[in-house]
Amino acid sequence: MLGKFGLTTADMHWKISLANLKAYQFTLADSDRVECIADFAGDNTTRNELRAVSPQGDRALRLIPDGESIAVGAIQLSKPTADFPELRLRFYPPAGLAYGPTNLKEVIARETRPDEWAAFELPGRLILNPAAHWASYLFGSSVGLPAIRDDNRKVPSLIHAMFLDDQSPQQGRCLGLLDDVTDGIISCSIGGREASARIAVGPPDFAPDRRHPVSIQDGLADRIDRAAIRAGIPMGELNALVRDLFERALETSDSMNKDTELDRRHGSRPPPRRLRPVSGDRDQPAIGTIWPTKDQIAPTAHRADALPVSFAGRRKHRRYVAIEYLRDRLREDPALLDKWIRKPRDGFQDYDRRMPPLMRGSHGGPMNVTQRQYEMLTSWVAALRSEGLIS
């Protein structure tokens, strides 16, 4: 196609714009922006490393000082052949490293409670500017925000490295750490026309063999393909969809330390709140509240596992992967899924034991499956009833 217009790959222009704005979203200081912009001609098929810097704001306060940079991945253009003439760009994610300010060890040594950070090491990666706003940021001190150490911009809670302040418990002092995770835009232009695509980097080595119960694909399908569920799906396909959903629940459950998440929920739970009224909604879930904390149950020596919630969750999720077992449970309790699955737009927005538990949704409350997934489950239960397999 390029040949038809007298062009070659050399006439193409690729541009990659990546950014890590985690520090900037708190400090709102341009000097804390971390960015990478790279340009490549379409005939450059070598692998090119991408390195991010802090190109804006006061030079003396830039988070990544002049002369330093952090690796945020690499890109490589394909070399077209007769068998594979397509033009492709491959993005290689970074290693998943963290970086700290040059004086991090001194800061830890001065801390009144250094124990949890005393052995912390970032060999060769203490390159950030200790004078940057991020390096001395106080969580919970921002003007116009609630005076809390853990505000809603941090998911999961307490995710940032900080010193907890005994004198001012509503605040936490930032350690100034930065990771190499970015997102941005890749664009390609030729003849004055441009196409672009967004790219996002996630934790590269976190549970690569596990799938989330609600994926990006599920979210998109929920927007455009609910009609397929409502039109009716054959029982064989419904069985496969239900099994897949419960397999993903097991995979997610096995990758979580549910006891730690439970402690977080007990430590940061807001009062129960109602969303907009929903027709037929319950004021209180049918199965009660969230699990008790570890100090409310038997000591570790008297339990089968040191992480009791994780142990119980793993055992139960493994059973539900078997469709036959799930059908048996529905025969015993026809309202099982209605009681145990948190439905979309549920009005009771406090954490409880309904599935998925202990996970926070994008709306700030407990996570739920999509409307399409919920309708798929209810369609499966209705099909079981119509075939006389459950009452």
Coordinates of C-alpha atoms in Angstrom, one line a residue:
M1 CA 0.0 0.0 0.0
L2 CA 2.9 2.4 0.8
G3 CA 4.4 1.5 -2.6
K4 CA 1.2 2.6 -4.4
F5 CA 1.8 6.2 -3.2
G6 CA 5.6 6.2 -3.7
L7 CA 6.3 5.9 0.0
T8 CA 8.4 3.6 2.2
T9 CA 8.5 2.9 5.9
A10 CA 11.1 5.7 6.2
D11 CA 8.2 8.1 5.5
M12 CA 6.4 7.0 8.6
H13 CA 6.8 8.7 12.0
W14 CA 6.2 7.0 15.3
K15 CA 5.9 8.9 18.6
I16 CA 5.7 7.4 22.1
S17 CA 4.5 9.6 25.0
L18 CA 4.6 8.0 28.5
A19 CA 4.1 9.5 31.9
N20 CA 4.1 8.5 35.6
L21 CA 2.0 11.1 37.4
K22 CA 1.5 9.3 40.8
A23 CA 3.6 11.9 42.7
Y24 CA 2.2 14.8 40.7
Q25 CA -1.4 14.0 41.5
F26 CA -0.6 14.6 45.2
T27 CA 1.8 17.5 45.1
L28 CA 0.4 19.2 41.9
A29 CA 4.0 20.4 41.4
D30 CA 5.1 20.3 37.7
S31 CA 8.6 19.4 38.9
D32 CA 7.2 16.0 40.1
R33 CA 5.9 15.0 36.7
V34 CA 7.8 12.1 35.2
E35 CA 7.6 11.8 31.5
C36 CA 9.2 10.1 28.4
I37 CA 8.7 11.3 24.9
A38 CA 10.5 9.5 22.0
D39 CA 10.3 9.8 18.2
F40 CA 11.3 7.2 15.7
A41 CA 11.4 6.9 11.9
G42 CA 9.4 4.0 10.5
D43 CA 12.5 2.2 9.1
N44 CA 14.3 2.1 12.5
T45 CA 13.8 -1.6 13.5
T46 CA 16.4 -1.7 16.3
R47 CA 15.2 -2.1 19.9
N48 CA 15.2 1.4 21.6
E49 CA 15.2 1.8 25.4
L50 CA 12.8 4.4 26.8
R51 CA 13.9 6.5 29.7
A52 CA 11.8 9.0 31.7
V53 CA 12.9 12.3 33.2
S54 CA 11.3 15.3 35.0
P55 CA 11.3 17.9 32.2
Q56 CA 9.1 20.6 33.8
G57 CA 9.1 23.0 36.8
D58 CA 11.9 24.4 38.9
R59 CA 15.1 22.7 37.9
A60 CA 16.3 22.6 41.5
L61 CA 13.1 20.8 42.6
R62 CA 12.7 18.2 39.8
L63 CA 12.0 14.8 41.1
I64 CA 14.4 13.1 38.7
P65 CA 17.4 15.5 38.7
D66 CA 19.4 16.5 35.6
G67 CA 21.7 13.8 34.4
E68 CA 19.5 11.0 35.8
S69 CA 16.6 9.0 34.3
I70 CA 14.7 5.8 34.9
A71 CA 14.0 3.0 32.5
V72 CA 10.3 2.7 31.6
G73 CA 10.5 0.0 28.9
A74 CA 11.6 -0.3 25.3
I75 CA 10.0 -0.4 21.9
Q76 CA 10.9 -2.1 18.6
L77 CA 9.3 -1.8 15.1
S78 CA 8.9 -4.9 13.1
K79 CA 10.7 -5.4 9.8
P80 CA 8.1 -6.2 7.1
T81 CA 8.7 -9.3 4.9
A82 CA 6.8 -10.8 2.1
D83 CA 5.2 -13.3 4.4
F84 CA 4.5 -10.8 7.2
P85 CA 4.0 -7.3 5.5
E86 CA 2.2 -5.7 8.5
L87 CA 3.6 -2.8 10.3
R88 CA 3.8 -3.3 14.0
L89 CA 5.3 -1.8 17.1
R90 CA 6.1 -3.9 20.1
F91 CA 6.2 -2.3 23.6
Y92 CA 8.4 -4.1 26.2
P93 CA 7.3 -3.2 29.8
P94 CA 10.0 -2.2 32.4
A95 CA 11.4 -4.4 35.0
G96 CA 9.1 -3.3 37.8
L97 CA 11.6 -1.4 39.9
A98 CA 11.3 1.2 42.6
Y99 CA 13.6 4.3 43.0
G100 CA 14.2 6.5 46.0
P101 CA 15.8 9.8 47.0
T102 CA 19.6 9.9 47.4
N103 CA 19.3 10.5 51.2
L104 CA 16.8 7.7 51.9
K105 CA 19.1 5.8 54.3
E106 CA 19.7 9.0 56.3
V107 CA 16.0 9.8 56.4
I108 CA 15.2 6.2 57.7
A109 CA 17.9 6.5 60.3
R110 CA 16.5 9.7 61.6
E111 CA 13.0 8.3 61.9
T112 CA 11.7 7.7 65.4
R113 CA 10.2 4.3 64.4
P114 CA 12.6 3.0 61.7
D115 CA 12.2 -0.7 62.4
E116 CA 9.9 -1.5 59.5
W117 CA 12.2 0.3 57.1
A118 CA 15.6 -0.3 58.7
A119 CA 16.6 -3.1 56.4
F120 CA 15.1 -1.6 53.3
E121 CA 17.5 -1.4 50.3
L122 CA 17.3 -0.1 46.8
P123 CA 20.8 -0.9 45.5
G124 CA 21.9 1.5 42.8
R125 CA 18.5 3.1 42.6
L126 CA 18.7 6.0 45.1
I127 CA 18.8 8.7 42.4
L128 CA 15.8 10.9 43.1
N129 CA 16.0 14.5 44.3
P130 CA 15.6 14.8 48.1
A131 CA 14.6 18.5 47.6
A132 CA 11.6 17.5 45.4
H133 CA 8.1 18.2 46.8
W134 CA 7.3 14.4 46.7
A135 CA 10.3 13.5 48.9
S136 CA 8.8 15.5 51.9
Y137 CA 5.1 15.2 51.1
L138 CA 2.7 14.8 54.1
F139 CA -0.3 12.6 53.3
G140 CA -3.5 14.2 54.7
S141 CA -2.1 17.7 54.7
S142 CA -3.3 18.9 51.2
V143 CA -5.4 22.0 51.2
G144 CA -9.0 21.3 50.4
L145 CA -8.8 17.6 51.2
P146 CA -10.1 15.8 54.2
A147 CA -7.5 15.6 57.0
I148 CA -6.9 11.9 56.7
R149 CA -3.8 9.9 56.0
D150 CA -5.4 7.7 53.5
D151 CA -7.5 9.6 51.0
N152 CA -9.5 8.2 48.1
R153 CA -6.8 8.7 45.5
K154 CA -4.9 5.7 46.9
V155 CA -6.2 2.3 45.9
P156 CA -5.6 0.0 47.7
S157 CA -5.4 1.9 50.9
L158 CA -2.1 2.7 52.5
I159 CA -0.3 1.7 49.3
H160 CA 2.3 4.4 49.4
A161 CA 5.5 4.1 51.4
M162 CA 5.3 6.4 54.4
F163 CA 6.3 6.9 58.0
L164 CA 3.2 6.8 60.2
D165 CA 3.3 9.8 62.5
D166 CA 2.6 9.0 66.2
Q167 CA 2.3 12.7 67.1
S168 CA -0.1 13.5 64.3
P169 CA -2.0 10.2 63.5
Q170 CA -4.0 11.9 60.7
Q171 CA -0.8 12.4 58.7
G172 CA 1.9 10.2 57.1
R173 CA 5.3 11.3 55.9
C174 CA 6.2 10.2 52.4
L175 CA 9.4 8.3 51.8
G176 CA 9.6 9.7 48.3
L177 CA 9.7 6.4 46.4
L178 CA 8.8 6.1 42.7
D179 CA 8.1 3.1 40.5
D180 CA 8.6 2.6 36.8
V181 CA 4.9 2.1 35.9
T182 CA 3.6 4.4 33.2
D183 CA 0.8 4.9 30.8
G184 CA 0.5 7.0 27.6
I185 CA -0.1 7.2 23.9
I186 CA 1.7 5.7 20.9
S187 CA 1.0 7.5 17.6
C188 CA 1.9 6.9 14.0
S189 CA 1.7 9.5 11.3
I190 CA 2.2 9.5 7.5
G191 CA 1.2 12.1 4.9
G192 CA -0.3 14.4 7.5
R193 CA -2.6 11.7 8.9
E194 CA -2.2 10.2 12.4
A195 CA -3.5 7.2 14.3
S196 CA -3.0 6.6 17.9
A197 CA -3.5 4.0 20.6
R198 CA -3.3 4.1 24.4
I199 CA -0.9 1.9 26.4
A200 CA -0.9 1.2 30.1
V201 CA 1.7 -0.7 32.1
G202 CA 0.6 -2.7 35.1
P203 CA 2.7 -4.6 37.7
P204 CA 4.7 -6.9 35.3
D205 CA 5.3 -9.9 37.5
F206 CA 2.2 -9.9 39.7
A207 CA 0.3 -13.2 39.4
P208 CA 0.8 -13.7 35.6
D209 CA -1.2 -16.9 35.7
R210 CA -4.2 -15.4 37.4
R211 CA -7.3 -13.7 36.0
H212 CA -9.5 -11.0 37.6
P213 CA -13.2 -11.8 38.1
V214 CA -14.0 -8.5 36.3
S215 CA -11.7 -7.7 33.4
I216 CA -11.6 -4.8 31.0
Q217 CA -13.3 -7.1 28.5
D218 CA -16.1 -7.7 31.0
G219 CA -16.5 -4.0 31.4
L220 CA -16.7 -3.4 27.6
A221 CA -19.0 -6.3 27.0
D222 CA -21.3 -4.9 29.8
R223 CA -21.6 -1.7 27.8
I224 CA -22.4 -3.1 24.4
D225 CA -23.4 -6.8 24.6
R226 CA -26.0 -7.3 27.4
A227 CA -28.6 -8.1 24.7
A228 CA -26.8 -11.4 23.9
I229 CA -27.4 -12.6 27.5
R230 CA -31.0 -11.5 27.5
A231 CA -31.7 -13.2 24.2
G232 CA -30.9 -16.5 25.7
I233 CA -27.8 -18.7 25.7
P234 CA -27.7 -22.5 25.4
M235 CA -27.2 -24.4 28.7
G236 CA -23.8 -25.8 27.6
E237 CA -22.4 -22.3 27.0
L238 CA -24.0 -21.0 30.2
N239 CA -22.3 -23.7 32.2
A240 CA -18.9 -22.8 30.6
L241 CA -19.4 -19.0 31.4
V242 CA -20.4 -19.7 35.0
R243 CA -17.5 -22.1 35.5
D244 CA -15.1 -19.5 34.0
L245 CA -16.3 -16.8 36.3
F246 CA -15.9 -19.0 39.4
E247 CA -12.4 -20.1 38.2
R248 CA -11.4 -16.5 37.9
A249 CA -12.8 -15.9 41.4
L250 CA -10.6 -18.8 42.7
E251 CA -7.5 -17.4 40.9
T252 CA -8.0 -14.0 42.3
S253 CA -8.7 -15.4 45.8
D254 CA -5.5 -17.4 45.7
S255 CA -3.4 -14.3 44.8
M256 CA -4.8 -12.2 47.7
N257 CA -3.8 -12.1 51.4
K258 CA -7.4 -11.8 52.5
D259 CA -6.5 -11.5 56.2
T260 CA -4.4 -8.4 55.5
E261 CA -7.2 -6.9 53.4
L262 CA -9.6 -7.7 56.2
D263 CA -7.4 -5.8 58.6
R264 CA -7.4 -2.8 56.2
R265 CA -11.2 -2.9 55.9
H266 CA -11.6 -2.9 59.7
G267 CA -9.1 -0.1 60.0
S268 CA -10.6 2.2 57.3
R269 CA -14.2 1.3 57.0
P270 CA -16.5 4.3 56.7
P271 CA -20.0 4.2 58.2
P272 CA -22.5 2.3 56.0
R273 CA -23.9 4.7 53.4
R274 CA -26.8 4.5 51.0
L275 CA -26.4 5.2 47.3
R276 CA -29.4 6.4 45.2
P277 CA -32.5 4.3 46.0
V278 CA -32.7 1.1 44.0
S279 CA -36.1 -0.6 43.5
G280 CA -36.5 -3.7 45.7
D281 CA -33.1 -3.2 47.3
R282 CA -32.3 -4.5 50.8
D283 CA -31.3 -2.1 53.7
Q284 CA -29.0 -4.9 55.1
P285 CA -27.4 -7.9 53.4
A286 CA -28.9 -11.3 54.2
I287 CA -25.6 -12.9 55.3
G288 CA -24.5 -10.4 57.9
T289 CA -21.4 -8.3 58.2
I290 CA -17.7 -8.7 57.5
W291 CA -15.5 -11.3 59.2
P292 CA -14.0 -10.6 62.6
T293 CA -10.3 -9.5 63.0
K294 CA -7.6 -11.9 64.0
D295 CA -7.6 -10.6 67.6
Q296 CA -11.3 -11.6 67.9
I297 CA -10.8 -15.2 67.1
A298 CA -8.7 -18.1 68.5
P299 CA -4.9 -17.7 68.6
T300 CA -2.8 -19.0 65.7
A301 CA -1.8 -22.2 67.6
H302 CA -5.4 -23.3 67.7
R303 CA -6.2 -22.8 64.1
A304 CA -5.6 -24.9 61.0
D305 CA -3.9 -22.0 59.3
A306 CA -2.1 -18.8 60.4
L307 CA -4.3 -16.9 57.8
P308 CA -7.8 -18.2 58.6
V309 CA -9.8 -16.0 56.2
S310 CA -7.4 -16.8 53.3
F311 CA -7.5 -20.5 54.2
A312 CA -11.3 -20.7 54.3
G313 CA -11.7 -18.7 51.1
R314 CA -9.3 -20.9 49.2
R315 CA -11.1 -24.0 50.3
K316 CA -14.6 -22.7 49.4
H317 CA -13.6 -21.2 46.1
R318 CA -12.1 -24.5 45.0
R319 CA -15.4 -26.3 45.5
Y320 CA -17.4 -23.8 43.5
V321 CA -15.3 -24.3 40.4
A322 CA -17.1 -27.7 40.1
I323 CA -20.4 -26.9 38.4
E324 CA -21.9 -30.1 39.9
Y325 CA -21.1 -28.9 43.4
L326 CA -22.6 -25.5 42.7
R327 CA -25.8 -27.1 41.4
D328 CA -26.0 -29.3 44.6
R329 CA -25.7 -26.2 46.7
L330 CA -28.5 -24.4 44.7
R331 CA -30.7 -27.5 45.3
E332 CA -30.2 -27.1 49.0
D333 CA -30.6 -23.3 49.0
P334 CA -32.3 -21.9 45.8
A335 CA -31.5 -18.3 47.0
L336 CA -27.8 -19.1 47.4
L337 CA -26.4 -16.8 44.6
D338 CA -28.9 -14.0 45.4
K339 CA -27.6 -14.0 49.0
W340 CA -23.9 -14.4 48.3
I341 CA -23.3 -12.4 45.1
R342 CA -23.2 -8.6 45.5
K343 CA -25.4 -7.3 42.7
P344 CA -24.6 -4.2 40.7
R345 CA -25.9 -0.9 42.0
D346 CA -26.5 -2.5 45.4
G347 CA -27.7 0.1 47.8
F348 CA -25.8 -1.3 50.9
Q349 CA -22.3 0.1 50.5
D350 CA -20.5 -1.4 53.5
Y351 CA -18.1 -4.2 53.2
D352 CA -19.6 -7.6 54.1
R353 CA -19.1 -11.3 53.1
R354 CA -20.9 -11.1 49.8
M355 CA -18.7 -11.9 46.7
P356 CA -16.4 -10.4 45.7
P357 CA -15.5 -9.4 49.3
L358 CA -12.6 -7.2 50.5
M359 CA -12.1 -5.6 47.1
R360 CA -12.8 -2.0 46.3
G361 CA -14.6 -1.0 43.1
S362 CA -14.0 2.0 40.9
H363 CA -16.9 3.8 42.6
G364 CA -15.1 3.8 45.9
G365 CA -17.4 1.2 47.5
P366 CA -17.2 -2.6 47.7
M367 CA -16.6 -4.2 44.3
N368 CA -19.3 -6.0 42.4
V369 CA -19.6 -8.0 39.2
T370 CA -20.9 -6.3 36.1
Q371 CA -24.6 -6.2 35.3
R372 CA -24.0 -8.5 32.3
Q373 CA -22.2 -11.0 34.6
Y374 CA -25.0 -10.8 37.1
E375 CA -27.7 -11.4 34.4
M376 CA -25.6 -14.3 33.1
L377 CA -25.7 -15.9 36.6
T378 CA -29.5 -15.3 37.0
S379 CA -30.1 -16.7 33.5
W380 CA -28.2 -19.9 34.4
V381 CA -30.2 -20.3 37.6
A382 CA -33.4 -19.8 35.6
A383 CA -32.3 -22.4 33.0
L384 CA -31.6 -24.9 35.8
R385 CA -35.1 -24.4 37.2
S386 CA -36.7 -24.7 33.7
E387 CA -34.9 -28.1 33.2
G388 CA -36.0 -29.3 36.7
L389 CA -32.4 -29.5 38.0
I390 CA -33.2 -27.2 40.9
S391 CA -36.4 -26.2 42.6

